[in-house]
Amino acid sequence: MSNQSQLQQFRDLLSSSLSNATFLKVSLGNYQGNDKELKNIYIRKVKIKRNDMLSFTYRYKTRDIFKNLGIAEGTEMVSNLISNDFKVATLFTTEKEIVLEHNKKDVIVIREKANVLTTPQSSSHDKEKRRLIQPAGKSYLEALKITGPDGQVYKNAQDKYKQINQYIEILSALIRDYKDGDVHKVVDMGSGKGYLTFALYDYLHTVLKLDVQVTGVEFREDLVTLCNSIAKESGFELLNFVEGTIQEFEVPKLDLLIALHACDTATDDAIYKGIQGGAGLIVVAPCCHKQIRREMEANKVRNECSVLTKYGIFMERQAEMVTDGIRALILEYYGYKTKVFEFISDAHTPKNVLVVGTKITGQAISQLEARRPEILKKIQETKTYFGIRYHHLERLLWPE
């Protein structure tokens, strides 16, 4: 049979399993596309607002992205994915497994085998997956109004609970890659009510069994008092919260610095403190990129981007990219391997950008001095192109 016939056969089997209620899930593997971070895609059936849909989980190295499509559109998507980038697809039904595979000659073959899965998966969109932070028996989650006394997550806290777990999943991957998880001191800048701070402490101590000191920095006195009280009641002896701004905090030598949604230049303050403290891992999720936008609006340099930056929404997006791009370059100058990526923590949660810096080691350190003039040149060229006099992080690190 031709490849096209085999693809159509697999699609017909998928459609049949969905219509006769024998469908369990689909797994796509052996990705050969251009996105180096994408590993697998998993598809399950869900019910959203009483409508049957297919939920696609795009599994990347450090995050998951979720997309929900109607049955017809989702079936078409599966067909397109296995026609091009994924060389193995497995359809799990209550009766059997159907495996489609591109062989070494790129000829598609289909084979069947007995299924080890016999129970249909729940179609509830809110089905609880196995998360790193489990709600049962967590007194801090109850104190933070995420769960009730029975350990069940409140309906109005589902998004927050999922968001916390998504952050922990991302951080867990970064921590594993950092010195084999050899983390002793963590600082969370702008910790707020401490949702992530508590969960990270719980994960580091309960799951990874690490003896880690975690400090949350927050300028609102009432939140610091509340969080310290919850930490004491939870028996989290190596977790504490201190009152003050990011700028005022006397940073110790540390392994991991986190700053999630520190507004505008507060993200720069956090990165500066991380560099000062010799943090091996710096993770920030910036927001409100006002400082660079004001610079760009004040100078209005005419160039190829002028057609975009004359519109407010495009100016805002350009300012965000330029701000974080320069942050990444400055981190590189100070010996960090950087990456900037977008993630979606849940279907109900907006997109976020993470800027991650991991301290380089070994031979890369000796090569850094030779690269520094080139990095400074890139920073200056970027500033000139967009009419930027200064970046706040520059002012902190290289005061005039």
GROMACS .gro file of C-alpha atoms in nm:
model
  400
    1MET     CA    1   0.000   0.000   0.000
    2SER     CA    2   0.111   0.359  -0.065
    3ASN     CA    3   0.204   0.596   0.217
    4GLN     CA    4  -0.110   0.797   0.145
    5SER     CA    5  -0.327   0.486   0.180
    6GLN     CA    6  -0.161   0.395   0.510
    7LEU     CA    7  -0.213   0.746   0.644
    8GLN     CA    8  -0.579   0.732   0.545
    9GLN     CA    9  -0.615   0.391   0.712
   10PHE     CA   10  -0.471   0.525   1.038
   11ARG     CA   11  -0.697   0.827   1.019
   12ASP     CA   12  -1.001   0.606   0.962
   13LEU     CA   13  -0.906   0.391   1.263
   14LEU     CA   14  -0.869   0.705   1.475
   15SER     CA   15  -1.205   0.841   1.363
   16SER     CA   16  -1.372   0.504   1.422
   17SER     CA   17  -1.233   0.475   1.777
   18LEU     CA   18  -1.358   0.825   1.859
   19SER     CA   19  -1.705   0.755   1.726
   20ASN     CA   20  -1.749   0.413   1.891
   21ALA     CA   21  -1.605   0.521   2.230
   22THR     CA   22  -1.304   0.284   2.223
   23PHE     CA   23  -1.049   0.570   2.196
   24LEU     CA   24  -0.800   0.606   2.483
   25LYS     CA   25  -0.521   0.831   2.357
   26VAL     CA   26  -0.266   0.897   2.080
   27SER     CA   27   0.110   0.933   2.128
   28LEU     CA   28   0.332   1.092   1.863
   29GLY     CA   29   0.709   1.032   1.877
   30ASN     CA   30   1.038   1.025   1.685
   31TYR     CA   31   1.004   1.392   1.597
   32GLN     CA   32   1.209   1.496   1.293
   33GLY     CA   33   1.095   1.857   1.253
   34ASN     CA   34   1.281   2.187   1.288
   35ASP     CA   35   1.188   2.271   1.650
   36LYS     CA   36   1.482   2.135   1.849
   37GLU     CA   37   1.299   2.166   2.182
   38LEU     CA   38   0.987   1.966   2.086
   39LYS     CA   39   0.996   1.600   2.194
   40ASN     CA   40   0.648   1.444   2.177
   41ILE     CA   41   0.280   1.524   2.141
   42TYR     CA   42   0.011   1.345   2.341
   43ILE     CA   43  -0.358   1.363   2.247
   44ARG     CA   44  -0.654   1.274   2.466
   45LYS     CA   45  -1.028   1.331   2.443
   46VAL     CA   46  -1.175   1.599   2.668
   47LYS     CA   47  -1.514   1.758   2.723
   48ILE     CA   48  -1.519   2.138   2.735
   49LYS     CA   49  -1.849   2.316   2.786
   50ARG     CA   50  -2.027   1.989   2.701
   51ASN     CA   51  -1.845   1.959   2.368
   52ASP     CA   52  -1.610   1.669   2.287
   53MET     CA   53  -1.266   1.792   2.185
   54LEU     CA   54  -0.912   1.664   2.141
   55SER     CA   55  -0.653   1.807   2.380
   56PHE     CA   56  -0.296   1.823   2.242
   57THR     CA   57  -0.006   1.835   2.489
   58TYR     CA   58   0.312   1.952   2.317
   59ARG     CA   59   0.595   1.816   2.534
   60TYR     CA   60   0.906   2.033   2.522
   61LYS     CA   61   1.229   1.993   2.714
   62THR     CA   62   1.129   2.242   2.985
   63ARG     CA   63   0.759   2.303   2.939
   64ASP     CA   64   0.428   2.179   2.803
   65ILE     CA   65   0.199   2.371   2.568
   66PHE     CA   66  -0.168   2.278   2.545
   67LYS     CA   67  -0.406   2.317   2.251
   68ASN     CA   68  -0.769   2.206   2.234
   69LEU     CA   69  -0.930   2.138   1.896
   70GLY     CA   70  -1.266   2.009   1.779
   71ILE     CA   71  -1.282   1.640   1.688
   72ALA     CA   72  -1.275   1.695   1.311
   73GLU     CA   73  -1.005   1.962   1.326
   74GLY     CA   74  -0.804   1.758   1.575
   75THR     CA   75  -0.820   1.447   1.359
   76GLU     CA   76  -0.696   1.649   1.064
   77MET     CA   77  -0.413   1.786   1.281
   78VAL     CA   78  -0.301   1.434   1.378
   79SER     CA   79  -0.300   1.335   1.011
   80ASN     CA   80  -0.085   1.636   0.919
   81LEU     CA   81   0.160   1.576   1.202
   82ILE     CA   82   0.225   1.213   1.112
   83SER     CA   83   0.248   1.299   0.742
   84ASN     CA   84   0.540   1.533   0.804
   85ASP     CA   85   0.733   1.565   1.131
   86PHE     CA   86   0.647   1.266   1.352
   87LYS     CA   87   0.768   0.928   1.232
   88VAL     CA   88   0.587   0.714   1.492
   89ALA     CA   89   0.225   0.738   1.604
   90THR     CA   90   0.049   0.503   1.844
   91LEU     CA   91  -0.329   0.491   1.875
   92PHE     CA   92  -0.441   0.331   2.201
   93THR     CA   93  -0.793   0.190   2.209
   94THR     CA   94  -0.975  -0.034   2.452
   95GLU     CA   95  -0.931  -0.319   2.204
   96LYS     CA   96  -0.577  -0.285   2.070
   97GLU     CA   97  -0.283  -0.059   1.990
   98ILE     CA   98  -0.231   0.057   1.632
   99VAL     CA   99   0.125   0.171   1.557
  100LEU     CA  100   0.209   0.373   1.245
  101GLU     CA  101   0.579   0.401   1.167
  102HIS     CA  102   0.797   0.543   0.890
  103ASN     CA  103   1.072   0.286   0.830
  104LYS     CA  104   1.429   0.365   0.721
  105LYS     CA  105   1.317   0.394   0.359
  106ASP     CA  106   1.040   0.634   0.471
  107VAL     CA  107   0.777   0.375   0.383
  108ILE     CA  108   0.482   0.381   0.622
  109VAL     CA  109   0.383   0.055   0.786
  110ILE     CA  110   0.099  -0.012   1.029
  111ARG     CA  111   0.097  -0.292   1.283
  112GLU     CA  112  -0.135  -0.390   1.564
  113LYS     CA  113  -0.075  -0.547   1.904
  114ALA     CA  114  -0.263  -0.623   2.222
  115ASN     CA  115  -0.334  -0.317   2.431
  116VAL     CA  116  -0.197  -0.281   2.785
  117LEU     CA  117  -0.442   0.003   2.850
  118THR     CA  118  -0.795  -0.116   2.909
  119THR     CA  119  -0.962   0.169   3.099
  120PRO     CA  120  -1.085   0.472   2.902
  121GLN     CA  121  -0.930   0.795   3.028
  122SER     CA  122  -1.153   1.053   3.186
  123SER     CA  123  -1.275   1.311   2.937
  124SER     CA  124  -1.296   1.582   3.200
  125HIS     CA  125  -1.091   1.882   3.098
  126ASP     CA  126  -1.003   1.935   3.464
  127LYS     CA  127  -0.887   1.577   3.513
  128GLU     CA  128  -0.606   1.585   3.771
  129LYS     CA  129  -0.278   1.468   3.632
  130ARG     CA  130   0.003   1.348   3.851
  131ARG     CA  131   0.157   1.678   3.958
  132LEU     CA  132   0.482   1.741   4.140
  133ILE     CA  133   0.298   1.926   4.418
  134GLN     CA  134   0.014   1.709   4.541
  135PRO     CA  135  -0.260   1.889   4.738
  136ALA     CA  136  -0.334   1.630   5.007
  137GLY     CA  137  -0.176   1.691   5.346
  138LYS     CA  138  -0.025   2.029   5.254
  139SER     CA  139  -0.110   2.269   5.535
  140TYR     CA  140   0.048   2.564   5.352
  141LEU     CA  141  -0.189   2.515   5.056
  142GLU     CA  142  -0.483   2.524   5.296
  143ALA     CA  143  -0.346   2.837   5.466
  144LEU     CA  144  -0.304   3.003   5.125
  145LYS     CA  145  -0.668   2.919   5.036
  146ILE     CA  146  -0.571   2.680   4.756
  147THR     CA  147  -0.723   2.372   4.922
  148GLY     CA  148  -0.982   2.298   5.184
  149PRO     CA  149  -0.928   2.097   5.505
  150ASP     CA  150  -0.993   1.778   5.303
  151GLY     CA  151  -0.698   1.849   5.071
  152GLN     CA  152  -0.922   1.916   4.771
  153VAL     CA  153  -0.832   2.213   4.551
  154TYR     CA  154  -1.100   2.484   4.560
  155LYS     CA  155  -1.275   2.538   4.230
  156ASN     CA  156  -1.176   2.906   4.220
  157ALA     CA  157  -0.811   2.812   4.292
  158GLN     CA  158  -0.768   2.551   4.017
  159ASP     CA  159  -0.583   2.787   3.783
  160LYS     CA  160  -0.348   2.904   4.057
  161TYR     CA  161  -0.275   2.545   4.161
  162LYS     CA  162  -0.200   2.443   3.801
  163GLN     CA  163   0.016   2.751   3.749
  164ILE     CA  164   0.221   2.671   4.061
  165ASN     CA  165   0.281   2.318   3.936
  166GLN     CA  166   0.379   2.437   3.590
  167TYR     CA  167   0.641   2.668   3.738
  168ILE     CA  168   0.773   2.385   3.956
  169GLU     CA  169   0.793   2.153   3.654
  170ILE     CA  170   0.999   2.411   3.466
  171LEU     CA  171   1.224   2.484   3.764
  172SER     CA  172   1.270   2.113   3.835
  173ALA     CA  173   1.414   2.059   3.488
  174LEU     CA  174   1.645   2.359   3.522
  175ILE     CA  175   1.760   2.249   3.869
  176ARG     CA  176   1.833   1.896   3.746
  177ASP     CA  177   2.056   2.040   3.473
  178TYR     CA  178   2.235   2.269   3.719
  179LYS     CA  179   2.528   2.088   3.887
  180ASP     CA  180   2.315   1.774   3.915
  181GLY     CA  181   2.073   1.957   4.145
  182ASP     CA  182   2.343   2.067   4.390
  183VAL     CA  183   2.140   2.359   4.530
  184HIS     CA  184   2.190   2.500   4.880
  185LYS     CA  185   2.060   2.859   4.877
  186VAL     CA  186   1.755   2.994   4.691
  187VAL     CA  187   1.615   3.349   4.690
  188ASP     CA  188   1.272   3.438   4.551
  189MET     CA  189   1.263   3.811   4.475
  190GLY     CA  190   0.921   3.972   4.506
  191SER     CA  191   0.768   3.660   4.658
  192GLY     CA  192   0.425   3.815   4.720
  193LYS     CA  193   0.192   3.580   4.901
  194GLY     CA  194   0.449   3.303   4.862
  195TYR     CA  195   0.257   3.056   4.645
  196LEU     CA  196   0.564   2.956   4.445
  197THR     CA  197   0.807   2.999   4.734
  198PHE     CA  198   0.625   2.748   4.952
  199ALA     CA  199   0.576   2.503   4.666
  200LEU     CA  200   0.943   2.523   4.564
  201TYR     CA  201   1.056   2.464   4.923
  202ASP     CA  202   0.817   2.168   4.944
  203TYR     CA  203   0.950   2.023   4.618
  204LEU     CA  204   1.318   2.070   4.705
  205HIS     CA  205   1.283   1.919   5.051
  206THR     CA  206   1.007   1.661   5.006
  207VAL     CA  207   1.070   1.534   4.653
  208LEU     CA  208   1.441   1.600   4.594
  209LYS     CA  209   1.538   1.555   4.961
  210LEU     CA  210   1.773   1.855   4.947
  211ASP     CA  211   1.883   2.054   5.253
  212VAL     CA  212   1.811   2.395   5.097
  213GLN     CA  213   1.769   2.738   5.256
  214VAL     CA  214   1.493   2.932   5.078
  215THR     CA  215   1.430   3.304   5.133
  216GLY     CA  216   1.141   3.509   5.001
  217VAL     CA  217   1.190   3.885   4.964
  218GLU     CA  218   0.874   4.099   4.978
  219PHE     CA  219   0.822   4.469   5.061
  220ARG     CA  220   0.467   4.434   5.200
  221GLU     CA  221   0.495   4.381   5.573
  222ASP     CA  222   0.159   4.206   5.611
  223LEU     CA  223   0.252   3.940   5.353
  224VAL     CA  224   0.592   3.881   5.513
  225THR     CA  225   0.426   3.831   5.853
  226LEU     CA  226   0.164   3.598   5.704
  227CYS     CA  227   0.418   3.388   5.513
  228ASN     CA  228   0.656   3.352   5.807
  229SER     CA  229   0.362   3.238   6.020
  230ILE     CA  230   0.257   2.978   5.761
  231ALA     CA  231   0.618   2.857   5.726
  232LYS     CA  232   0.644   2.808   6.102
  233GLU     CA  233   0.310   2.625   6.124
  234SER     CA  234   0.414   2.402   5.831
  235GLY     CA  235   0.740   2.305   5.998
  236PHE     CA  236   0.945   2.458   5.715
  237GLU     CA  237   1.248   2.538   5.926
  238LEU     CA  238   1.475   2.649   5.640
  239LEU     CA  239   1.218   2.882   5.480
  240ASN     CA  240   1.196   3.247   5.579
  241PHE     CA  241   1.059   3.572   5.440
  242VAL     CA  242   1.222   3.912   5.480
  243GLU     CA  243   1.068   4.257   5.442
  244GLY     CA  244   1.220   4.501   5.195
  245THR     CA  245   1.262   4.587   4.830
  246ILE     CA  246   1.472   4.392   4.585
  247GLN     CA  247   1.712   4.688   4.570
  248GLU     CA  248   1.759   4.693   4.949
  249PHE     CA  249   1.813   4.321   4.996
  250GLU     CA  250   2.168   4.229   5.090
  251VAL     CA  251   2.215   3.931   4.866
  252PRO     CA  252   2.415   3.637   5.001
  253LYS     CA  253   2.611   3.389   4.793
  254LEU     CA  254   2.339   3.178   4.634
  255ASP     CA  255   2.268   2.902   4.384
  256LEU     CA  256   1.927   2.997   4.245
  257LEU     CA  257   1.757   3.335   4.211
  258ILE     CA  258   1.394   3.361   4.099
  259ALA     CA  259   1.190   3.671   4.016
  260LEU     CA  260   0.848   3.611   3.867
  261HIS     CA  261   0.656   3.909   3.732
  262ALA     CA  262   0.877   4.171   3.898
  263CYS     CA  263   0.747   4.487   3.733
  264ASP     CA  264   0.959   4.680   3.483
  265THR     CA  265   1.308   4.758   3.621
  266ALA     CA  266   1.251   4.543   3.931
  267THR     CA  267   1.343   4.250   3.705
  268ASP     CA  268   1.674   4.424   3.635
  269ASP     CA  269   1.726   4.474   4.009
  270ALA     CA  270   1.673   4.100   4.059
  271ILE     CA  271   1.915   4.002   3.781
  272TYR     CA  272   2.172   4.243   3.926
  273LYS     CA  273   2.138   4.084   4.269
  274GLY     CA  274   2.172   3.738   4.115
  275ILE     CA  275   2.493   3.835   3.939
  276GLN     CA  276   2.620   3.999   4.259
  277GLY     CA  277   2.550   3.682   4.457
  278GLY     CA  278   2.716   3.458   4.201
  279ALA     CA  279   2.393   3.269   4.139
  280GLY     CA  280   2.451   2.960   3.929
  281LEU     CA  281   2.096   2.982   3.796
  282ILE     CA  282   1.888   3.297   3.738
  283VAL     CA  283   1.523   3.260   3.634
  284VAL     CA  284   1.305   3.567   3.574
  285ALA     CA  285   0.961   3.616   3.421
  286PRO     CA  286   0.958   3.986   3.333
  287CYS     CA  287   0.655   4.211   3.296
  288CYS     CA  288   0.570   4.579   3.230
  289HIS     CA  289   0.868   4.672   3.008
  290LYS     CA  290   0.816   5.048   3.051
  291GLN     CA  291   1.172   5.181   3.079
  292ILE     CA  292   1.286   5.077   2.731
  293ARG     CA  293   0.951   5.166   2.576
  294ARG     CA  294   0.984   5.522   2.709
  295GLU     CA  295   1.333   5.542   2.557
  296MET     CA  296   1.209   5.420   2.218
  297GLU     CA  297   0.909   5.655   2.218
  298ALA     CA  298   1.121   5.956   2.318
  299ASN     CA  299   1.378   5.913   2.042
  300LYS     CA  300   1.174   5.756   1.760
  301VAL     CA  301   1.465   5.646   1.541
  302ARG     CA  302   1.363   5.595   1.179
  303ASN     CA  303   1.463   5.252   1.044
  304GLU     CA  304   1.316   4.938   0.892
  305CYS     CA  305   1.106   4.882   1.207
  306SER     CA  306   0.939   5.225   1.194
  307VAL     CA  307   0.641   5.082   1.008
  308LEU     CA  308   0.573   4.865   1.316
  309THR     CA  309   0.672   5.088   1.605
  310LYS     CA  310   0.434   5.366   1.498
  311TYR     CA  311   0.151   5.145   1.630
  312GLY     CA  312   0.114   5.133   2.007
  313ILE     CA  313   0.060   4.759   2.042
  314PHE     CA  314   0.357   4.679   1.818
  315MET     CA  315   0.574   4.931   2.002
  316GLU     CA  316   0.484   4.755   2.327
  317ARG     CA  317   0.578   4.412   2.191
  318GLN     CA  318   0.899   4.541   2.033
  319ALA     CA  319   0.999   4.705   2.362
  320GLU     CA  320   0.942   4.377   2.544
  321MET     CA  321   1.165   4.185   2.303
  322VAL     CA  322   1.440   4.448   2.305
  323THR     CA  323   1.436   4.476   2.685
  324ASP     CA  324   1.470   4.102   2.738
  325GLY     CA  325   1.713   4.061   2.450
  326ILE     CA  326   1.954   4.309   2.608
  327ARG     CA  327   1.907   4.140   2.947
  328ALA     CA  328   2.011   3.810   2.789
  329LEU     CA  329   2.319   3.970   2.632
  330ILE     CA  330   2.425   4.125   2.963
  331LEU     CA  331   2.387   3.788   3.133
  332GLU     CA  332   2.609   3.637   2.862
  333TYR     CA  333   2.868   3.906   2.930
  334TYR     CA  334   2.878   3.794   3.294
  335GLY     CA  335   2.929   3.431   3.207
  336TYR     CA  336   2.578   3.291   3.176
  337LYS     CA  337   2.444   3.066   2.905
  338THR     CA  338   2.105   3.220   2.832
  339LYS     CA  339   1.777   3.121   2.680
  340VAL     CA  340   1.449   3.306   2.648
  341PHE     CA  341   1.134   3.105   2.591
  342GLU     CA  342   0.761   3.141   2.602
  343PHE     CA  343   0.543   2.899   2.789
  344ILE     CA  344   0.175   2.858   2.864
  345SER     CA  345   0.119   2.732   3.215
  346ASP     CA  346  -0.239   2.627   3.149
  347ALA     CA  347  -0.519   2.667   2.898
  348HIS     CA  348  -0.672   2.934   3.125
  349THR     CA  349  -0.347   3.117   3.196
  350PRO     CA  350  -0.186   3.378   2.968
  351LYS     CA  351   0.145   3.333   2.794
  352ASN     CA  352   0.464   3.414   2.984
  353VAL     CA  353   0.827   3.466   2.889
  354LEU     CA  354   1.109   3.326   3.097
  355VAL     CA  355   1.465   3.454   3.077
  356VAL     CA  356   1.701   3.188   3.210
  357GLY     CA  357   2.072   3.226   3.278
  358THR     CA  358   2.291   2.930   3.374
  359LYS     CA  359   2.647   2.998   3.488
  360ILE     CA  360   2.900   2.856   3.245
  361THR     CA  361   3.179   2.627   3.358
  362GLY     CA  362   3.491   2.458   3.224
  363GLN     CA  363   3.640   2.558   2.890
  364ALA     CA  364   3.361   2.807   2.819
  365ILE     CA  365   3.494   3.034   3.097
  366SER     CA  366   3.832   3.069   2.926
  367GLN     CA  367   3.657   3.169   2.602
  368LEU     CA  368   3.443   3.436   2.769
  369GLU     CA  369   3.702   3.718   2.774
  370ALA     CA  370   3.744   3.693   2.397
  371ARG     CA  371   3.366   3.716   2.347
  372ARG     CA  372   3.300   4.012   2.576
  373PRO     CA  373   3.391   4.290   2.326
  374GLU     CA  374   3.157   4.129   2.072
  375ILE     CA  375   2.876   4.116   2.327
  376LEU     CA  376   2.924   4.483   2.421
  377LYS     CA  377   2.918   4.571   2.051
  378LYS     CA  378   2.585   4.388   2.005
  379ILE     CA  379   2.436   4.570   2.303
  380GLN     CA  380   2.546   4.910   2.170
  381GLU     CA  381   2.424   4.834   1.817
  382THR     CA  382   2.084   4.731   1.951
  383LYS     CA  383   2.053   5.047   2.159
  384THR     CA  384   2.152   5.268   1.867
  385TYR     CA  385   1.911   5.096   1.628
  386PHE     CA  386   1.614   5.150   1.860
  387GLY     CA  387   1.715   5.492   1.995
  388ILE     CA  388   1.788   5.369   2.348
  389ARG     CA  389   2.020   5.580   2.562
  390TYR     CA  390   2.051   5.327   2.842
  391HIS     CA  391   1.913   5.001   2.980
  392HIS     CA  392   1.848   4.999   3.355
  393LEU     CA  393   2.050   4.682   3.409
  394GLU     CA  394   2.348   4.856   3.249
  395ARG     CA  395   2.319   5.144   3.496
  396LEU     CA  396   2.326   4.899   3.785
  397LEU     CA  397   2.627   4.703   3.662
  398TRP     CA  398   2.823   4.979   3.488
  399PRO     CA  399   2.742   5.305   3.669
  400GLU     CA  400   2.869   5.613   3.491
   0.00000   0.00000   0.00000
